[in-house]
Short mmCIF file of C-alpha atoms and ligand atoms in Angstrom, two decimals:
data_model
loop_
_atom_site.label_atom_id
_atom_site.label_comp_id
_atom_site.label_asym_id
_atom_site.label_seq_id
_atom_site.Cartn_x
_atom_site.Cartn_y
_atom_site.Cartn_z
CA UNK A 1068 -15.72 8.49 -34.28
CA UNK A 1069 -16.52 6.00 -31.54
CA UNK A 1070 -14.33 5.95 -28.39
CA UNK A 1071 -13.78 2.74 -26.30
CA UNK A 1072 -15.63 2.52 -22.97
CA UNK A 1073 -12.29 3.45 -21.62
CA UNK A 1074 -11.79 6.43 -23.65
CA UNK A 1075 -14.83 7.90 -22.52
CA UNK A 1076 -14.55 7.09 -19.19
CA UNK A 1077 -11.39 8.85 -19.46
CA UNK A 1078 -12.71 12.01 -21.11
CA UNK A 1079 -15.33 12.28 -18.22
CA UNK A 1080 -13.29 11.93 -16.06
CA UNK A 1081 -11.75 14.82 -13.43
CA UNK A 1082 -8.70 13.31 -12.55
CA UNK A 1083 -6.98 10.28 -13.89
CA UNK A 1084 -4.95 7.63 -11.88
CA UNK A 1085 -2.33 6.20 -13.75
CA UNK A 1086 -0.74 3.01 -11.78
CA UNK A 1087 2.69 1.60 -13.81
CA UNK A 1088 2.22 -2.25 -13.11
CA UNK A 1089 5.51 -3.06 -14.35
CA UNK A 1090 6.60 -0.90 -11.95
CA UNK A 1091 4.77 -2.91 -8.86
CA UNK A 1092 6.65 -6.14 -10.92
CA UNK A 1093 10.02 -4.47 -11.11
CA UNK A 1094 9.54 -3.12 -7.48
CA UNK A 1095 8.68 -7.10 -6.32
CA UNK A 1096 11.92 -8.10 -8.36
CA UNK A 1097 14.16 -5.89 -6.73
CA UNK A 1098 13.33 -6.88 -3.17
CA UNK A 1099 13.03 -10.24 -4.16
CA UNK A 1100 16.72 -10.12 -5.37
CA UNK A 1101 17.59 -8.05 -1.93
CA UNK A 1102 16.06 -11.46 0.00
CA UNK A 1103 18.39 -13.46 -2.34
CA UNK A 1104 21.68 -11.28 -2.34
CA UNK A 1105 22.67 -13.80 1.26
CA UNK A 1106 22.70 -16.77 -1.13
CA UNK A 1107 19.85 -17.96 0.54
CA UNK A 1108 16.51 -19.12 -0.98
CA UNK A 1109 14.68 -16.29 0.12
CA UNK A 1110 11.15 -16.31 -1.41
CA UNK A 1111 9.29 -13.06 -1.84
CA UNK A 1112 5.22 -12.51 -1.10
CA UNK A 1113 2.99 -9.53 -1.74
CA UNK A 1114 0.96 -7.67 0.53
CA UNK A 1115 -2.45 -6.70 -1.35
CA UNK A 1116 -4.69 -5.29 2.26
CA UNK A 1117 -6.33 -2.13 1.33
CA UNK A 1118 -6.66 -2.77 -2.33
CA UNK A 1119 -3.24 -2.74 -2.89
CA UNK A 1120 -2.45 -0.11 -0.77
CA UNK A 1121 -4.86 1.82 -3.33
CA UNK A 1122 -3.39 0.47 -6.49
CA UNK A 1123 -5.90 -2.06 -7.74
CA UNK A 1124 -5.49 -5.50 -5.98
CA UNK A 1125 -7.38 -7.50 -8.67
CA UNK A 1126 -4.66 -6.32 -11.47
CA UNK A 1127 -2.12 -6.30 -9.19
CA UNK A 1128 -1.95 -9.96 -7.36
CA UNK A 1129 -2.30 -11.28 -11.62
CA UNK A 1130 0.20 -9.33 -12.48
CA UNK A 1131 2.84 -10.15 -9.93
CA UNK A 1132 1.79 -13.60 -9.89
CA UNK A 1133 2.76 -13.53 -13.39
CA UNK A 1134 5.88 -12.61 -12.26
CA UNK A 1135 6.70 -15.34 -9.85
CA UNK A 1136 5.30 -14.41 -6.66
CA UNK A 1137 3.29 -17.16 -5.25
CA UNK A 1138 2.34 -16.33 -1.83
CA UNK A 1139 -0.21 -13.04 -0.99
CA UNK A 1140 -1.14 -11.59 2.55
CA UNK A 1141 -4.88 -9.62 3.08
CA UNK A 1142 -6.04 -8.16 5.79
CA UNK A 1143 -10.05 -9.14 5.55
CA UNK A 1144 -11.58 -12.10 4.77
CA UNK A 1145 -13.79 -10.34 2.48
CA UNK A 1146 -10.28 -9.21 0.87
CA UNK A 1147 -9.52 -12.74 0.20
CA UNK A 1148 -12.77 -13.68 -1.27
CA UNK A 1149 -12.24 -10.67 -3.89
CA UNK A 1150 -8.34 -11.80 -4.42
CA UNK A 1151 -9.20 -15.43 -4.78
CA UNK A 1152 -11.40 -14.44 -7.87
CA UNK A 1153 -8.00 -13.07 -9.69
CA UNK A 1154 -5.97 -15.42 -8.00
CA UNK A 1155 -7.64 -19.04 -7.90
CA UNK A 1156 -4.69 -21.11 -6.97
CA UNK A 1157 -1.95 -19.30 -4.89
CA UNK A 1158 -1.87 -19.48 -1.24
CA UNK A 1159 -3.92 -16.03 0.14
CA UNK A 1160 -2.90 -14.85 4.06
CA UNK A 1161 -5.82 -13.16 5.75
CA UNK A 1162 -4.00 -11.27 8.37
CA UNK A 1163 -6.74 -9.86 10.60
CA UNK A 1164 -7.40 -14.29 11.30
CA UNK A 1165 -10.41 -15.93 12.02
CA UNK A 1166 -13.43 -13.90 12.63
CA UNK A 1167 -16.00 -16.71 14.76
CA UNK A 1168 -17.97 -18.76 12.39
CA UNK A 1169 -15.82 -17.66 9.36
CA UNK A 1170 -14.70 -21.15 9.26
CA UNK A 1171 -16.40 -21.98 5.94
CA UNK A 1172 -15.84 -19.17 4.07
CA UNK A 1173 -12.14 -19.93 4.47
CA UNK A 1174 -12.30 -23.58 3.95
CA UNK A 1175 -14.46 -23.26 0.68
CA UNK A 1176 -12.20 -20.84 -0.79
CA UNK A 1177 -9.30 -22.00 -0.12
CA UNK A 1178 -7.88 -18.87 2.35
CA UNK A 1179 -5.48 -19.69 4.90
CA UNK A 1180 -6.07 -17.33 8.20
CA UNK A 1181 -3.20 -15.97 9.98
CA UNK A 1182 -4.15 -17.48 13.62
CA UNK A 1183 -3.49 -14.18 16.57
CA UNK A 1184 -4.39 -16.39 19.48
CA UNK A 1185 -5.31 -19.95 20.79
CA UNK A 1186 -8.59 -19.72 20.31
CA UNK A 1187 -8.21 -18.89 16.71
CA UNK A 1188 -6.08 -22.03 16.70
CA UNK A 1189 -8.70 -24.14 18.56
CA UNK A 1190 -11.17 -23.32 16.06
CA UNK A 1191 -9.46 -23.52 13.15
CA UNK A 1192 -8.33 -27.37 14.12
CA UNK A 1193 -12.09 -28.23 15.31
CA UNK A 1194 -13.10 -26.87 11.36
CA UNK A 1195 -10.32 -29.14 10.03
CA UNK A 1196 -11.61 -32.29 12.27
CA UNK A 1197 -15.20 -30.98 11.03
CA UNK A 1198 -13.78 -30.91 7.24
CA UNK A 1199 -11.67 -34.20 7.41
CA UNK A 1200 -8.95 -32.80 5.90
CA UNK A 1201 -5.40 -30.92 7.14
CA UNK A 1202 -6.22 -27.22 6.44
CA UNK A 1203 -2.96 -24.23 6.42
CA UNK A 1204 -2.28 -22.32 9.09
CA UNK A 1205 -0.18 -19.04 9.40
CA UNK A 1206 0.88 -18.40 13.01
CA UNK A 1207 1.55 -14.88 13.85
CA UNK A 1208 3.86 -14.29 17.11
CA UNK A 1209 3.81 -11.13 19.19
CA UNK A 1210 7.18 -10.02 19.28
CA UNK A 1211 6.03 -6.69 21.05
CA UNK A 1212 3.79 -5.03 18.54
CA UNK A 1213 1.28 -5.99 21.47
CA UNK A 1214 -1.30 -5.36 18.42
CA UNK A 1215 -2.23 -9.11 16.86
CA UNK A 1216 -0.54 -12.38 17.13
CA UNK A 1217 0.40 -15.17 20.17
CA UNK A 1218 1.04 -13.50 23.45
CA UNK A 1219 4.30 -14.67 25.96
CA UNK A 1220 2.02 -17.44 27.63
CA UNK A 1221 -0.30 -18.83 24.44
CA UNK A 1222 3.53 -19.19 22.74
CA UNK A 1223 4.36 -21.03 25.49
CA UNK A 1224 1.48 -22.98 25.06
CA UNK A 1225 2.35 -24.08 21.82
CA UNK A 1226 5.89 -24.64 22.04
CA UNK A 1227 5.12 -26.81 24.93
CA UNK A 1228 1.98 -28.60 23.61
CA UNK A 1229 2.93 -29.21 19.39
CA UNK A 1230 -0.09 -31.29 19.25
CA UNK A 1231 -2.22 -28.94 19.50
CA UNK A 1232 -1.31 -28.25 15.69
CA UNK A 1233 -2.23 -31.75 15.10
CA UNK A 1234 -4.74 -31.64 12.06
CA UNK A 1235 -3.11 -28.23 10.81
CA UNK A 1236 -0.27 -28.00 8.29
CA UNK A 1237 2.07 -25.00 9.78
CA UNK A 1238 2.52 -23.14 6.51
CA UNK A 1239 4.32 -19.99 8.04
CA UNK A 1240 5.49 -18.66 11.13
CA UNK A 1241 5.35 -14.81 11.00
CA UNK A 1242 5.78 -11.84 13.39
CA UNK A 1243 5.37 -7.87 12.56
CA UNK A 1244 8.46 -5.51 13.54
CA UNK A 1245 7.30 -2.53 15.46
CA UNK A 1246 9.94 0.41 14.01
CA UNK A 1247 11.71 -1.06 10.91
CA UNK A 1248 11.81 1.83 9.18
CA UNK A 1249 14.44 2.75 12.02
CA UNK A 1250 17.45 1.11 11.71
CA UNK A 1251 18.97 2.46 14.87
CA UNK A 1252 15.76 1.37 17.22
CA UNK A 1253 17.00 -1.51 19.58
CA UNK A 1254 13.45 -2.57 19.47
CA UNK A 1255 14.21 -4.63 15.96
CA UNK A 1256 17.06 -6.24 17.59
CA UNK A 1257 14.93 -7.30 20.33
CA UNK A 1258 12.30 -8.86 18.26
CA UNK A 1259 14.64 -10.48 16.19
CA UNK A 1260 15.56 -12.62 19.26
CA UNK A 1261 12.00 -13.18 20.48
CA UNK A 1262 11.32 -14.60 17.26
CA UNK A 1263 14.20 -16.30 16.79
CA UNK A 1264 13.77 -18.25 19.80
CA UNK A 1265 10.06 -19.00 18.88
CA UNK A 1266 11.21 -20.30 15.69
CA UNK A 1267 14.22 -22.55 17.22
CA UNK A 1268 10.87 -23.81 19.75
CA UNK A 1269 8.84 -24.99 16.78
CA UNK A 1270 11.18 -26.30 13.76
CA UNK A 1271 10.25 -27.03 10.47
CA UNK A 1272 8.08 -24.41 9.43
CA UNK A 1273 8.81 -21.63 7.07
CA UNK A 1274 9.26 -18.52 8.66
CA UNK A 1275 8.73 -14.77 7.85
CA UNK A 1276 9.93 -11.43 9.80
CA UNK A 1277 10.56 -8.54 7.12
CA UNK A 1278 7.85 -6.12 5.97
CA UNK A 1279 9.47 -3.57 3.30
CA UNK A 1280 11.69 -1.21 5.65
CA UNK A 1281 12.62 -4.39 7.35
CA UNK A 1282 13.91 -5.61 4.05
CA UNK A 1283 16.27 -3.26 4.40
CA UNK A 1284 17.89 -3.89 7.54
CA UNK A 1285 19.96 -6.76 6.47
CA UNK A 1286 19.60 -10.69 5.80
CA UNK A 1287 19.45 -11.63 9.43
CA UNK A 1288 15.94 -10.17 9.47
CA UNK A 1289 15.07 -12.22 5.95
CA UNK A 1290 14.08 -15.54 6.84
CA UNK A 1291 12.10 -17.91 4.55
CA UNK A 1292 9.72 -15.27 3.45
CA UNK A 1293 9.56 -11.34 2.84
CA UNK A 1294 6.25 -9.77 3.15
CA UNK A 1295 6.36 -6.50 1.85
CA UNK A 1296 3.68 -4.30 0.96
CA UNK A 1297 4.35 -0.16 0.90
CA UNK A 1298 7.73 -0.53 -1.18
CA UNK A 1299 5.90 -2.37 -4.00
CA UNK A 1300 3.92 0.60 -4.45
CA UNK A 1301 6.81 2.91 -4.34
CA UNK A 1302 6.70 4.18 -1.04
CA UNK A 1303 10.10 4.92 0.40
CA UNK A 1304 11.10 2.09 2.78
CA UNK A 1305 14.16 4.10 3.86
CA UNK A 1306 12.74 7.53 5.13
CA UNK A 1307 15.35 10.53 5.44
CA UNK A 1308 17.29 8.78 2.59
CA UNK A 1309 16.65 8.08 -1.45
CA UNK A 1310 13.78 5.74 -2.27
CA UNK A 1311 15.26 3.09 -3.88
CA UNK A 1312 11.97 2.05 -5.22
CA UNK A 1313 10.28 2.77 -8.82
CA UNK A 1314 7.42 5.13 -8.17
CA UNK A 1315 4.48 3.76 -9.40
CA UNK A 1316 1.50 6.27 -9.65
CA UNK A 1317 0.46 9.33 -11.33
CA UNK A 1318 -2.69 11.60 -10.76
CA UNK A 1319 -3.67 14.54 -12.80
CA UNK A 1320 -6.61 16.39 -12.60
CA UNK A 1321 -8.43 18.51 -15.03
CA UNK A 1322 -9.29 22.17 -14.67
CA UNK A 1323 -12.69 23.41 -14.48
CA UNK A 1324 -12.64 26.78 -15.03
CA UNK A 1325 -10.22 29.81 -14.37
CA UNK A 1326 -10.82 33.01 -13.56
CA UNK A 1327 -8.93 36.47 -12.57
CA UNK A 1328 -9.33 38.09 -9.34
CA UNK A 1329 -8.50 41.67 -7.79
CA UNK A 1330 -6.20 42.23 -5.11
CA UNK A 1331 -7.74 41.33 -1.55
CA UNK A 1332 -10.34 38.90 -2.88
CA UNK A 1333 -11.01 35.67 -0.94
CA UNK A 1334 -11.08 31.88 -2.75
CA UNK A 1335 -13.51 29.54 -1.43
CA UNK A 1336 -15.39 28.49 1.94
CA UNK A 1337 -14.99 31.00 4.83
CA UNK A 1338 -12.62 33.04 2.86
CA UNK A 1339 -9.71 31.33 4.26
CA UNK A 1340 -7.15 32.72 1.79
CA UNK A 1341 -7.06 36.24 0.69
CA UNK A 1342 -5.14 37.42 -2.73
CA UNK A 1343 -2.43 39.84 -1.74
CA UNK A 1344 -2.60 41.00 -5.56
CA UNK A 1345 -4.34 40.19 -8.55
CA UNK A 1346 -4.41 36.79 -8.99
CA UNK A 1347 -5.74 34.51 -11.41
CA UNK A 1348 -7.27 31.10 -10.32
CA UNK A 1349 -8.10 27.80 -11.29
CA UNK A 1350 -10.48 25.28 -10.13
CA UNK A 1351 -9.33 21.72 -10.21
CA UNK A 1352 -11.81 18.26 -10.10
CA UNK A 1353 -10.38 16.75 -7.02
CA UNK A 1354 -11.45 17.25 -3.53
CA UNK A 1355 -11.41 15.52 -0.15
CA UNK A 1356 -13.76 12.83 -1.08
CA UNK A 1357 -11.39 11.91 -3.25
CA UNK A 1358 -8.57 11.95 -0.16
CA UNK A 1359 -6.74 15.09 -0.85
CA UNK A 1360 -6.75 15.60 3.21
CA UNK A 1361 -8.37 19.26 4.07
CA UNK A 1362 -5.82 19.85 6.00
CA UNK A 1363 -3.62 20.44 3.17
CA UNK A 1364 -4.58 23.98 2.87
CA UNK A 1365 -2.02 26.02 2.36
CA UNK A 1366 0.67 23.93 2.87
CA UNK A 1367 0.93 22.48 -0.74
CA UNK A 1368 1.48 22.62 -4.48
CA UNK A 1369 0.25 21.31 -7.59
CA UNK A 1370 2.28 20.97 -10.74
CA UNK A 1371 1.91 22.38 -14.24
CA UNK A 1372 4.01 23.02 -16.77
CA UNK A 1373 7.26 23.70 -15.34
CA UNK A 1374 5.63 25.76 -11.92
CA UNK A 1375 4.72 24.44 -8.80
CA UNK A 1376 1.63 26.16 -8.08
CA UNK A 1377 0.27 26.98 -4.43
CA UNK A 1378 -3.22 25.48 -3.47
CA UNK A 1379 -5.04 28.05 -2.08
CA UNK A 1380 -8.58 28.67 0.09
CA UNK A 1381 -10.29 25.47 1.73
CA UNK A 1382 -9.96 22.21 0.03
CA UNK A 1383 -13.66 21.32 -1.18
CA UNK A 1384 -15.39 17.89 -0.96
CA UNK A 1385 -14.79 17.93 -4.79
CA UNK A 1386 -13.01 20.91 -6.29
CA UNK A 1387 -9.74 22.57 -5.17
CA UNK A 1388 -8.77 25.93 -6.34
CA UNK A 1389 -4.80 26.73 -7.37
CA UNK A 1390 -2.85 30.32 -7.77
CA UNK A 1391 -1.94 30.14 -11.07
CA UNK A 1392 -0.86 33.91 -11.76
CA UNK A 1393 2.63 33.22 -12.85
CA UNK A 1394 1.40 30.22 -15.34
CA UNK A 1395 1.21 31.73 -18.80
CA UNK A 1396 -2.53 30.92 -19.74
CA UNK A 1397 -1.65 28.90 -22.66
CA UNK A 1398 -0.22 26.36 -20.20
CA UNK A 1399 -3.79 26.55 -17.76
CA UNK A 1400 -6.32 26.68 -19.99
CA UNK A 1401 -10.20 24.87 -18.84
CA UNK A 1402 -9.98 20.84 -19.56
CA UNK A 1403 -5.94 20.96 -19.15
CA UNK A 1404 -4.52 19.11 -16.20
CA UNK A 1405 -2.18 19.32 -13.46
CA UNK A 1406 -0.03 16.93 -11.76
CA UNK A 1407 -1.20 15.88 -7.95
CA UNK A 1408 0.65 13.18 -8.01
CA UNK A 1409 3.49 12.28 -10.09
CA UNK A 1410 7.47 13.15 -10.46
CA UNK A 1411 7.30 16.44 -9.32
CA UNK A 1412 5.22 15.35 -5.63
CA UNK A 1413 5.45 12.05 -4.32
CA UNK A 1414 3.01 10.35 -2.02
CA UNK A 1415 5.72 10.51 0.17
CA UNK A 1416 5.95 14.57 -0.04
CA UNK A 1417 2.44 15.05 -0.41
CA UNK A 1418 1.93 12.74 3.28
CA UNK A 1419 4.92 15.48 4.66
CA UNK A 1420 3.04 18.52 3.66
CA UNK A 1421 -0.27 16.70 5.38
CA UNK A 1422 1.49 15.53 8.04
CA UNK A 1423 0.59 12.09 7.54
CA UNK A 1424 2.76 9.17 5.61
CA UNK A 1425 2.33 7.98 2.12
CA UNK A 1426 0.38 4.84 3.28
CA UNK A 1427 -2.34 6.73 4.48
CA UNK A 1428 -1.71 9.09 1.07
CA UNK A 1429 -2.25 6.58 -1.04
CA UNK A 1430 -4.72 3.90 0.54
CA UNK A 1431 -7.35 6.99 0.80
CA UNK A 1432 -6.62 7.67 -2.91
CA UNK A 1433 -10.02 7.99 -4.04
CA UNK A 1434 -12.62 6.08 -5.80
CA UNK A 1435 -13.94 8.51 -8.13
CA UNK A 1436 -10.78 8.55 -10.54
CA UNK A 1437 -10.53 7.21 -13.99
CA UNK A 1438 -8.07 4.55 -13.11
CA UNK A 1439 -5.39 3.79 -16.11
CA UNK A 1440 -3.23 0.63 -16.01
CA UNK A 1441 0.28 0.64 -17.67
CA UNK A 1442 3.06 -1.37 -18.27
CA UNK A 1443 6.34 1.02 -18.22
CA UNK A 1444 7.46 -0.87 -21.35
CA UNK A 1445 11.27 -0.09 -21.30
CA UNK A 1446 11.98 -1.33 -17.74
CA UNK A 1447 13.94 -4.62 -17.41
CA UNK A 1448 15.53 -4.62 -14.18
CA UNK A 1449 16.04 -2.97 -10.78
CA UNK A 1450 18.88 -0.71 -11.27
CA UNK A 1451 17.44 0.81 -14.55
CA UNK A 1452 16.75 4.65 -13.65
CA UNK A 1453 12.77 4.75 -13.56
CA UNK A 1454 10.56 6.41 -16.65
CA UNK A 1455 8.17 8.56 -16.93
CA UNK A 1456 5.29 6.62 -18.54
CA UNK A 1457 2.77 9.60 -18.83
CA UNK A 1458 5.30 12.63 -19.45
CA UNK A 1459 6.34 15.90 -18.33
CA UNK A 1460 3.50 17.75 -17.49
CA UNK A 1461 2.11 19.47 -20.98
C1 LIG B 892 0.89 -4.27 6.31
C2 LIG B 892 1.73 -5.40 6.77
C3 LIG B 892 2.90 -5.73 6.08
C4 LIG B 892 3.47 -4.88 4.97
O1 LIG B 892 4.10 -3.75 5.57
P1 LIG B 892 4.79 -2.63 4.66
O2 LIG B 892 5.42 -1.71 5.67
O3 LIG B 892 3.71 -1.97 3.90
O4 LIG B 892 5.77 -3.31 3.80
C5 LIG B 892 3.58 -6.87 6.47
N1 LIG B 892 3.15 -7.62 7.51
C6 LIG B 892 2.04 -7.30 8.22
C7 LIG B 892 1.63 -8.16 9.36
C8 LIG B 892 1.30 -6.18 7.88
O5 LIG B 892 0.22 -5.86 8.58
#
């Protein structure tokens, strides 16, 4: 018998990623449609930084391109370069701007740099006097981020001075809320004004406010453009209350070996955990190179047949070890796996037990996985209850 490439990578493999791309579409869909509930023509972009936030951004800009989005946001230029190669003809935002003497690699791939400042803005119009040609430009506002983006006075500047655009073709105005994922913080109020009034300043341009929490606090926050990125992926945009998002990933990994210990035994590097009976234990092909955080010791679970097991001892750079003494064996036997990641632990619960959030969760997912692409087949629209495209764990 002759496996695939993929089938053997999979059978190597320790642990296996599974990332539901009709998930990321149906995820896209349903804040598009949240953009366009006002009756407005609220169009809906993708942000792709960080790989996708860990998913895969070369499958994942084709495949929500496919589904109509047409406008993508990157943090690096180098991020761009790789995007452009899946994505030769839609407009690609490079957030982090215009690095000095980047000029060409933007021009002669067609990325459009979100301009922070007026010397950004300076140089990108000498390279467009250079090219003989109007290039895009993305202006990003500081609306109190105080992070990236046109300061008080170099807004002022512009406003005042609209030919210094001369050459350019304004394709967005954008700003970045500060606490959107708290509807009750008078800071998002605030910037709504400060942007507002920017906007009113320099008409004509599209404009765009609304990362995914910010989605969620209403149509006056919409504008021309939404620009999320975590909810695609599944992460909750509404912390405290349901995730009305799809989750979108799955990680299992494989175990190594078991093995039964007395009572009073320690598991792993500096003996951390102790057995307060006899115990039987089993070693599992992840680790923190892989970005299950060390500090995740004792403080977490793993899921396997119907139990949520404790992870006990030290996390290793490549192997953790699980209690799995109430598991029958039949159910933990060497080359099953377990669920890290899945229905029964969430990015978002898995970032509460390491006291971090599920960006950080998931944009450290490692590189080391077998990565499997699906397309949760019977999903056609964004109130269907989510499946489970792998299955209950076996
Ligand atoms: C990362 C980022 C987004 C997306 O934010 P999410 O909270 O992941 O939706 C939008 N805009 C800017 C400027 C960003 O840096």
């Amino acid at each position: 018998m002759s496996l695939s490439a993929d089938e053997a990578s999979a059978r190597r493999a320790g642990a296996v990623l599974t990332i539901d791309l009709g998930a990321i579409a149906a995820n896209w869909r349903g804040l598009r449609d949240a953009g366009r509930a006002a009756g407005r023509p609220v169009d809906c972009a993708a942000v792709l930084k960080a790989d996708a936030y860990g998913t895969g951004a070369a499958l994942v800009g084709p495949r929500l391109a496919a589904e109509g989005c047409r406008q993508f946001f990157v943090a690096h230029i180098d991020e761009g370069l790789a995007l452009r190669r899946a994505l030769p003809d839609h407009p690609i935002y490079v957030l982090n701007g215009l690095l000095p003497g980047t000029e060409p690699d933007f021009v002669e791939h067609g990325l459009t740099p979100v301009l922070n400042h007026l010397g950004q803005l300076n140089a990108w119009r000498a390279a467009a006097q250079r090219y003989e040609r109007a290039l895009d430009a993305v202006v990003h506002l500081d609306t109190g981020m105080h992070r990236l983006g046109f300061g008080t006075e170099d807004a002022q500047v512009l406003t005042n001075e609209r030919g210094r655009l001369r050459g350019l073709r304004l394709a967005l105005i954008m700003s970045h809320l500060v606490a959107s994922e708290e509807p009750a913080n008078p800071i998002n109020g605030e910037q709504l004004s400060r942007f507002r009034s920017f906007v009113r300043a320099m008409p004509g341009a599209p404009t765009s406010l609304a990362n995914s929490s910010g989605i969620f606090l209403g149509p006056d926050y919409h504008f021309d453009l939404l620009r999320p990125g975590a909810a695609l992926y599944g992460i909750n945009p509404l912390p405290g209350r349901a995730n009305p998002m799809l989750s979108v990933l799955t990680l299992r990994a494989r175990i190594l070996q078991t093995r039964r210990i007395d009572a009073f035994q320690t598991v792993g590097y500096g003996g951390a955990w102790r057995s307060a009976r006899s115990s039987r234990i089993a070693t599992i092909a992840l680790g923190y190179a892989d970005g299950y955080f060390r500090n995740l010791i004792n403080r977490t679970y793993v899921h396997i047949a119907g139990f949520n097991v404790p992870v006990v001892g030290r996390i290793s750079m490549d192997l953790v070890t699980i209690d799995v003494t109430d598991v029958p064996e039949s159910d933990c036997q060497v080359g099953a796996t377990v669920e890290i990641l899945g229905p029964h632990l969430t990015p978002d619960a898995l970032a509460d037990h390491a006291r971090t959030n599920a960006y950080e969760v998931m944009t450290a997912l490692g590189r080391r996985y077998h990565r499997a692409y699906i397309e949760s087949a019977s999903y056609d629209g964004p109130d269907d209850a989510p499946t489970d495209p792998v299955g209950e764990a076996a």
